[in-house]
Each structure stands twice: as C-alpha cells, then as structure tokens.
mmCIF file of C-alpha atoms in Angstrom:
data_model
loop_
_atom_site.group_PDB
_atom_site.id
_atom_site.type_symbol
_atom_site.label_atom_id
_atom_site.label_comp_id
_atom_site.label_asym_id
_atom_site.label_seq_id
_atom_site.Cartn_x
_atom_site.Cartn_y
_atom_site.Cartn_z
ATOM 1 C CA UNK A 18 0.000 0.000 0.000
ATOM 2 C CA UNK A 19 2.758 2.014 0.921
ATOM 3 C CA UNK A 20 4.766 1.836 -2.670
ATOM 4 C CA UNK A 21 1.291 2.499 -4.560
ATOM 5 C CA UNK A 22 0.100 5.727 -2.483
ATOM 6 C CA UNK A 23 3.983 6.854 -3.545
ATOM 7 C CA UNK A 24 3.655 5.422 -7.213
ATOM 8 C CA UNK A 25 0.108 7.627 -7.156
ATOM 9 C CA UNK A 26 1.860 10.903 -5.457
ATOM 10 C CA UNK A 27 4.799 10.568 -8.088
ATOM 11 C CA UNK A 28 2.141 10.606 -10.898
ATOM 12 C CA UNK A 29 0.119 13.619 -9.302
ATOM 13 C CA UNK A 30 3.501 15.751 -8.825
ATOM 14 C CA UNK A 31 5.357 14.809 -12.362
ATOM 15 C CA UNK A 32 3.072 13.340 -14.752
ATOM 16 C CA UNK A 33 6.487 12.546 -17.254
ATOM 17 C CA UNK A 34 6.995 10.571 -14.185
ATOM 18 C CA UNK A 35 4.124 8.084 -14.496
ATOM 19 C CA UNK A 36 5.138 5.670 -16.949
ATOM 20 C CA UNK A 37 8.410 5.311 -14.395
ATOM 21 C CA UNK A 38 6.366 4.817 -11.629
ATOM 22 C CA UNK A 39 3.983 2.272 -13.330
ATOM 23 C CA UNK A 40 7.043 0.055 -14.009
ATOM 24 C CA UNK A 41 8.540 0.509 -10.788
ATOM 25 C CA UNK A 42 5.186 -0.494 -9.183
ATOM 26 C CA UNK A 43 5.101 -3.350 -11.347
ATOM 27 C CA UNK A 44 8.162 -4.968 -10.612
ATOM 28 C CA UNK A 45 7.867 -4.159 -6.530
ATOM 29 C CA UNK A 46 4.586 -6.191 -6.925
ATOM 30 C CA UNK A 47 6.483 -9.393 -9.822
ATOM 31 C CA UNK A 48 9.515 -9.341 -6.986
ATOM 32 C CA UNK A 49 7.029 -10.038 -4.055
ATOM 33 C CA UNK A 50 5.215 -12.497 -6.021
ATOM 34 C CA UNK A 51 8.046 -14.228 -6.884
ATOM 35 C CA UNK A 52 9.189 -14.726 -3.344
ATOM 36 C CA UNK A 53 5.939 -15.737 -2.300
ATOM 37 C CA UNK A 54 5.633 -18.527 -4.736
ATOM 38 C CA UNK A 55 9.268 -19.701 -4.830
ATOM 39 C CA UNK A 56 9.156 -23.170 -4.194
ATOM 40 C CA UNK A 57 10.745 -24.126 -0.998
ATOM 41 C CA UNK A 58 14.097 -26.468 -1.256
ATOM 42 C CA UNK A 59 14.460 -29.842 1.464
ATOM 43 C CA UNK A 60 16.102 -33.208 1.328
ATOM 44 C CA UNK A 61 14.061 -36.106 1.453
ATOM 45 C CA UNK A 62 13.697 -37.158 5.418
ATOM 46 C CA UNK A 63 15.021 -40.249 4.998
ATOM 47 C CA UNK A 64 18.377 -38.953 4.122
ATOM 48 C CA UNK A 65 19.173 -36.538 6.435
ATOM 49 C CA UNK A 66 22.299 -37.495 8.690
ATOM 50 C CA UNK A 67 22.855 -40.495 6.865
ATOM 51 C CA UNK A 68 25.645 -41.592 4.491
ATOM 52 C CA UNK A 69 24.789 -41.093 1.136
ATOM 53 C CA UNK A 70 26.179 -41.391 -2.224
ATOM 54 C CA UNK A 71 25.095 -38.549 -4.993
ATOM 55 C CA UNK A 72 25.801 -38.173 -8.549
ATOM 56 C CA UNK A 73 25.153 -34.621 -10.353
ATOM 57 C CA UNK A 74 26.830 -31.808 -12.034
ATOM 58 C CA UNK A 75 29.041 -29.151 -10.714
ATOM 59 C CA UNK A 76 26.532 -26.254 -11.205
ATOM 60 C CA UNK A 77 29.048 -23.247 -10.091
ATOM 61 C CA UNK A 78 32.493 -22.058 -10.115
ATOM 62 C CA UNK A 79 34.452 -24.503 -7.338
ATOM 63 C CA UNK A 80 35.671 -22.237 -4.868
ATOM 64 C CA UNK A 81 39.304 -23.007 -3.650
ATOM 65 C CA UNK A 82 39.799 -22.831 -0.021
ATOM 66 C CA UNK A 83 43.402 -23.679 1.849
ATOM 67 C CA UNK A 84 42.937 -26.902 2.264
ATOM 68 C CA UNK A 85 39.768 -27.962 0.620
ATOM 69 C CA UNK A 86 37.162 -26.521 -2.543
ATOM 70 C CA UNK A 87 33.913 -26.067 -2.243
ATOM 71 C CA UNK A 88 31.622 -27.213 -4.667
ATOM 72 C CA UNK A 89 27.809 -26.687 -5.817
ATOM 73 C CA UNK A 90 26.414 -29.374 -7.575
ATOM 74 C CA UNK A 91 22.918 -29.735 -8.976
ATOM 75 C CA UNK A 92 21.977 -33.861 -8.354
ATOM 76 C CA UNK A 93 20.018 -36.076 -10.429
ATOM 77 C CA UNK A 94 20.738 -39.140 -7.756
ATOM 78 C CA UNK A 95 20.777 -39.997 -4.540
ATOM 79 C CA UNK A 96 21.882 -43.347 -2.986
ATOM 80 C CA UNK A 97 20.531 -43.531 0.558
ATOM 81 C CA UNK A 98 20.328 -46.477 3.289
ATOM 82 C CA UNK A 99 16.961 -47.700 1.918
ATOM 83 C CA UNK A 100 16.598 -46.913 -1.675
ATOM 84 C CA UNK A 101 17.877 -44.480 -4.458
ATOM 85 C CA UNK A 102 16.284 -41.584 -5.259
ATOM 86 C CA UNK A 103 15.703 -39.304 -8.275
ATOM 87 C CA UNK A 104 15.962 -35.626 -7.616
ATOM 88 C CA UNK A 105 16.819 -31.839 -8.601
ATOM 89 C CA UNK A 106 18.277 -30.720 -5.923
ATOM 90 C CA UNK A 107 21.303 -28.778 -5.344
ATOM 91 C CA UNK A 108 23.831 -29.282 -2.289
ATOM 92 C CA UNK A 109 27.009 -27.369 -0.739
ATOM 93 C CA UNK A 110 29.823 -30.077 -0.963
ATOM 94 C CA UNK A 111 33.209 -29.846 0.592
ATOM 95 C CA UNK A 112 35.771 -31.874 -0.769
ATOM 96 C CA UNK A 113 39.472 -32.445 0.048
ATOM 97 C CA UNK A 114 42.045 -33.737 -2.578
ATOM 98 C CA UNK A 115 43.774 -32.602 -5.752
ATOM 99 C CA UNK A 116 41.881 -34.082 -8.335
ATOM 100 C CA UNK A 117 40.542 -31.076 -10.665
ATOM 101 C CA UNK A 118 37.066 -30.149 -10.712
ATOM 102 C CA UNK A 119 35.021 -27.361 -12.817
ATOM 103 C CA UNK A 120 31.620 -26.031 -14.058
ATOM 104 C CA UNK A 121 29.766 -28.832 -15.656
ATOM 105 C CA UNK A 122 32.129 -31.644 -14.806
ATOM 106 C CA UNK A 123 29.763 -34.834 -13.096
ATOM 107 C CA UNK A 124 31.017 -36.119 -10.092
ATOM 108 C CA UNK A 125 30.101 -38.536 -8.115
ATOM 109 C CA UNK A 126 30.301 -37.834 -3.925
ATOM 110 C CA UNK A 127 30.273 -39.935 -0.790
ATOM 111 C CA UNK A 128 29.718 -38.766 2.123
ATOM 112 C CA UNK A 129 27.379 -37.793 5.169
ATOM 113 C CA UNK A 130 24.213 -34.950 4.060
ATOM 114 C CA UNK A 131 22.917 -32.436 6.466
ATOM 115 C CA UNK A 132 20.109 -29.861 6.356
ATOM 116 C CA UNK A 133 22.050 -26.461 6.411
ATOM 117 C CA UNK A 134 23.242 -25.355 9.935
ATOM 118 C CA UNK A 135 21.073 -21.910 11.402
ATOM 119 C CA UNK A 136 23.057 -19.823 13.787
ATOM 120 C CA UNK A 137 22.011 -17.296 16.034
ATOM 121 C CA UNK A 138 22.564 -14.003 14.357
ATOM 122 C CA UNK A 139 22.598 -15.485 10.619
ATOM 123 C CA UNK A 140 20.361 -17.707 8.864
ATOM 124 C CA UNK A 141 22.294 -20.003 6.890
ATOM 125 C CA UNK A 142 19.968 -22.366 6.243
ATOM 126 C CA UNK A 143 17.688 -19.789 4.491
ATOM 127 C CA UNK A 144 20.515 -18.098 2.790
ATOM 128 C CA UNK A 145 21.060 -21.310 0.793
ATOM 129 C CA UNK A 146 17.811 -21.952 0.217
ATOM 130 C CA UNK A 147 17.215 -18.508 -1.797
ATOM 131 C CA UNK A 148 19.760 -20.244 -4.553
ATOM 132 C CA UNK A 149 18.074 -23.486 -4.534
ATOM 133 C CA UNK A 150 20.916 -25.675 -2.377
ATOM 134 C CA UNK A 151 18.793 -27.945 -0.082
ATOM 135 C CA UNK A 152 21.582 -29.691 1.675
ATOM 136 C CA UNK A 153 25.566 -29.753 2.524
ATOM 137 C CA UNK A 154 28.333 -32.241 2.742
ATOM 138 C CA UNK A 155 31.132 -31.480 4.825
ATOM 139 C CA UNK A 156 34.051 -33.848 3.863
ATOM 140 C CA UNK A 157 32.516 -35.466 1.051
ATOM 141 C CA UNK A 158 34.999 -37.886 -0.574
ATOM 142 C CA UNK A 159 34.982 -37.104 -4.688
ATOM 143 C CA UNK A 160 34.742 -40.347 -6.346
ATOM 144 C CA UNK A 161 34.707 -39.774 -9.508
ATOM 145 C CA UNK A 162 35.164 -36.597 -12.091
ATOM 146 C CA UNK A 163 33.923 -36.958 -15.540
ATOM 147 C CA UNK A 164 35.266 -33.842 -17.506
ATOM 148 C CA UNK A 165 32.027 -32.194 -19.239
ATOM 149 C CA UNK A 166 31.658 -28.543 -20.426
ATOM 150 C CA UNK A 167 28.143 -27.303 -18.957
ATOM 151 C CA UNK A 168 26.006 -24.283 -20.654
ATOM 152 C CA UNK A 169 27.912 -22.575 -22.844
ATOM 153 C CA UNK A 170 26.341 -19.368 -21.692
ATOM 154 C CA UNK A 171 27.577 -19.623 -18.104
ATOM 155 C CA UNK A 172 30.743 -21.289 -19.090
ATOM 156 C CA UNK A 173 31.416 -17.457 -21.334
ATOM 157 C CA UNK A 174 30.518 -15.775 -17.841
ATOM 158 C CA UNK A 175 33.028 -17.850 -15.907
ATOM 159 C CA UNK A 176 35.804 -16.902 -18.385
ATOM 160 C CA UNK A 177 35.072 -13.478 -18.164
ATOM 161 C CA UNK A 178 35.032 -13.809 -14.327
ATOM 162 C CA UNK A 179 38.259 -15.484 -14.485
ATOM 163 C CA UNK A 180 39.837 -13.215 -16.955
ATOM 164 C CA UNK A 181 39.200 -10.007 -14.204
ATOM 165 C CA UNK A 182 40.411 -12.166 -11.484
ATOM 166 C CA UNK A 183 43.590 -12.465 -13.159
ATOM 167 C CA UNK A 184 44.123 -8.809 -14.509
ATOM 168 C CA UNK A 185 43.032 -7.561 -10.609
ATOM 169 C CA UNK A 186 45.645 -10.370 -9.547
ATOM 170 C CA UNK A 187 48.303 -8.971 -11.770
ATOM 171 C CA UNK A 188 48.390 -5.371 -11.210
ATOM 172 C CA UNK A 189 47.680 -5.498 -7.187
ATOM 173 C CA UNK A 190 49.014 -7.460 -4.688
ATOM 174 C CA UNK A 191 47.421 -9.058 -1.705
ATOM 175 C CA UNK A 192 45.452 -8.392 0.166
ATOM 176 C CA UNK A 193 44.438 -5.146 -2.000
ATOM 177 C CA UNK A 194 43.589 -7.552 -4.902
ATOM 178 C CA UNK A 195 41.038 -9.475 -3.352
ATOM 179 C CA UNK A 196 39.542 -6.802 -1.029
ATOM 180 C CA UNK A 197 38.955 -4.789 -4.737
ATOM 181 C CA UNK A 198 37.433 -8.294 -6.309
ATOM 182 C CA UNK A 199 34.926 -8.013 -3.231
ATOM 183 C CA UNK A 200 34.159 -4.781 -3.377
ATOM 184 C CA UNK A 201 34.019 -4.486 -6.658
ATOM 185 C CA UNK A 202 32.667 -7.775 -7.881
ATOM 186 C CA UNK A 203 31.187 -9.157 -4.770
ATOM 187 C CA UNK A 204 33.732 -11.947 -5.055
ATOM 188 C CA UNK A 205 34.759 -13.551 -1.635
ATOM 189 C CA UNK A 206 36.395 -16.283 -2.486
ATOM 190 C CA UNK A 207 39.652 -14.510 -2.969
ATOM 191 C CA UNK A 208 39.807 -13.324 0.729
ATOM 192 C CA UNK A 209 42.246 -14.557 3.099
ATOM 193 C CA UNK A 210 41.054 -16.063 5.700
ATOM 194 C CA UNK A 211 42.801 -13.993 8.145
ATOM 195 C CA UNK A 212 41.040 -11.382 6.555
ATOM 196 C CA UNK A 213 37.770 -12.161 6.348
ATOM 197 C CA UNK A 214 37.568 -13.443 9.480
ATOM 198 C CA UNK A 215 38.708 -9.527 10.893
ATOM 199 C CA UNK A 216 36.324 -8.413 8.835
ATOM 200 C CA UNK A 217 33.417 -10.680 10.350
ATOM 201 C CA UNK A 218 34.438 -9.447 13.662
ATOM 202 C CA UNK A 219 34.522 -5.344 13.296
ATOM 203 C CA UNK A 220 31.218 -5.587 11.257
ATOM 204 C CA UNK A 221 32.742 -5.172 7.609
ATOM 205 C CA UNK A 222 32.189 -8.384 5.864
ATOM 206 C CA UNK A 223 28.656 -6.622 3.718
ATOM 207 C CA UNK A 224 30.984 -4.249 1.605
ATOM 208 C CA UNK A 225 32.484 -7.518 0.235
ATOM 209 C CA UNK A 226 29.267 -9.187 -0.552
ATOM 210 C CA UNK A 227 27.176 -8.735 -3.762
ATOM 211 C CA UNK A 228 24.688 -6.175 -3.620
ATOM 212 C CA UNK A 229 22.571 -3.362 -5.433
ATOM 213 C CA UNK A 230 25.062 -1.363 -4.701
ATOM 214 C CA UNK A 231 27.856 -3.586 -6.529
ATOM 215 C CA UNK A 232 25.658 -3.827 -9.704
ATOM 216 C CA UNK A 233 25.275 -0.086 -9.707
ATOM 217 C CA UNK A 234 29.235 0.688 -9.524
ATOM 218 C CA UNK A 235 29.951 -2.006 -12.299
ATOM 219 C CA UNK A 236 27.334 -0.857 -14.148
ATOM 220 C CA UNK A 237 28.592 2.901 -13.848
ATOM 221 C CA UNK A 238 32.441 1.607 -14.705
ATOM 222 C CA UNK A 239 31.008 -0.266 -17.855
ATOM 223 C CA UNK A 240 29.449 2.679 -18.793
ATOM 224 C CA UNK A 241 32.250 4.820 -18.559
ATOM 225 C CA UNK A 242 34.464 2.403 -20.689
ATOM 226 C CA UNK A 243 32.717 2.058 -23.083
ATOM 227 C CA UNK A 244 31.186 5.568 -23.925
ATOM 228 C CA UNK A 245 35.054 6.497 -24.555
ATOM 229 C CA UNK A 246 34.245 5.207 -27.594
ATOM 230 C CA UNK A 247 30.719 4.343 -27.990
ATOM 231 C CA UNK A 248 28.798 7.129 -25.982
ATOM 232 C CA UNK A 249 25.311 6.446 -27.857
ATOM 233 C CA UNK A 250 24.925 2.391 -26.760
ATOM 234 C CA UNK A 251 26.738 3.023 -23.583
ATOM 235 C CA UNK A 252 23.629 3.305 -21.223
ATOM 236 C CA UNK A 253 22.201 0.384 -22.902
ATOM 237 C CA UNK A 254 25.528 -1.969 -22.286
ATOM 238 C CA UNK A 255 25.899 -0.855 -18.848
#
C-alpha cells in the first residue's frame, strides 16, 4: 500500500513521471510475487544425517579454499540407506584432494548430508535456500570426475570472471587484490582467511558481498568504458 500511495503521489507531482512509476510499481509487486511462490528447497527425510552417495553436475564455479574446494552441484541421484532416489536438488559439498574439478564436470560424492546449519545471528539455512541448495556435505569424498563442459552461456561468464580475477591479480598485490574483487565484484572467495575473518568481527564483511550497490558501480564503470568510444549504446551496455 505504501509503494502504490507513492507510485500515485509521483504521478500527481510529475506526470512525465508516471510511466516510471507504473514500471517501478510493477516490478515491486512481480519481486514479491516471486518470493511468495518460490518453491521451498528440502532433502528427502530419509536422508538426512545419513551416508549417502550422490551423482550430479558441478553447477558453479568450485571455490578453492586452503585446504579444501567447495563445490555446488545440482543432483540427479541420490543413494541412501533404503533406496535411491531421483531428484533436482542442489547441495554445498566440501571436498578435500587434488583431483581437478570445474563447471559442468559430473562427479560422483560420498559422504554424510545435512540440512544447512542456522546460527544465532545469521540464517544459513535460508541463505542457501534462496539459490536453490537444499543440503551440505562437509568432507565429502569425490569419487569420480567426468570432464564435461556445462552451458555454454555460463561457461562465457566464468571466463570473463576469471579473466578479471587475473588482470586484478596482476596489477595489485594481496590483500588489496582481493579486497577490490569483493568490493568491486562481490567476489569472496579470494579473501584470506585472516582477513575475512577480521572483517566478520569489526562488522565489515557486507561491503564484500554482492549487492545493489555492486551492480550499480559495475554498471557505472562499464558505462564509462565504453562511452570512450561508444557514448550512444553506452547506457544500454551498462
């Protein structure tokens, strides 16, 4: 009620204004249906704290920590202790080991799946859940890698992710590099540890994380570029 009686008094004051305000209404009102009918993500009961074996494809960028990566994989299978099951699911997998692993390769994991933890002041459970990942597995033991090259579409994103990385990596050193991929880019993976923990603790860690605020400085940077040389299609690229 409160966005349409300021949609209306945008309209009365500026009537150039209204066909802004009418979209802006609009997509307040396609945002909150979407969250209202966004299907909620769980694992199948009989899973839950058991020792499972899952087959699927690596559905994101792995994200290399110390000691371990961290991988998102979309299922199609899952081998419990009664039967196997058929799914769409997506889990949080950490895995330990050398063997490579990228976007679109299938895997197959063992290990023990868990409902997403929920702490006291953050909701992690929920957090997942908003990008469709039902379940994690801490430790999972990587089986098997089949090499496999995913949508082509993301796969371009990825390199174009991966190219900035490296350019950011090459002029900067750390920690500068990856505290401009986070601010920038709303990558964390980058971060030291040491560093994002500090950051965690003095109340820091949101200018790192991706935000509307992100997509409006990358979208003002992208316009600058390229109106050096293009000013007309500019505001449309960026």
């Amino acid at each position: 009620m409160l966005a349409l009686g300021l949609a209306v008094a945008v309209i009365v004051m500026d009537r150039r204004l209204a066909l802004l305000a009418g979209l802006s209404l609009a997509a307040l009102f396609l945002g909150a249906g979407r969250g209202a009918l966004a299907a909620t993500v769980e694992l199948p009961p009989d899973v839950v704290g058991h020792n499972v074996a899952v087959s699927g494809t690596v559905d994101d960028d792995p994200v290399a920590r110390k000691a371990s990566r961290r991988l998102t994989v979309r299922l199609d299978h899952i081998a419990g202790p009664a039967a196997q099951t058929a799914t769409n699911l997506r889990v949080e997998a950490t895995v330990y080991g050398m063997t490579p692993v990228h976007y679109g390769d299938l895997v197959l994991l063992t290990g023990e799946i868990q409902q997403p933890p929920r702490f006291d002041q953050f909701d992690y459970r929920a957090y997942l859940a908003e990008q469709g990942i039902a379940g994690v597995m801490l430790g999972a033991r990587l089986v098997r890698v089949t090499s496999h090259g995913g949508d082509p579409l993301h796969s371009t994103l990825l390199l174009i992710r991966h190219a900035v990385i490296a350019a950011v990596d090459r002029t900067l050193p750390e920690p500068q590099a990856a505290l401009l991929l986070g601010v920038v880019f709303g990558y964390r993976a980058a971060l030291p540890h040491v560093l994002q923990q500090q950051m965690v603790a003095s109340g820091l860690i949101h200018i790192v994380v991706i935000s509307g605020l992100k997509v409006s400085l990358l979208a003002r940077i992208i316009h600058q570029a390229v109106g050096r040389f293009a000013p007309n299609a500019a505001p449309l690229i960026a």
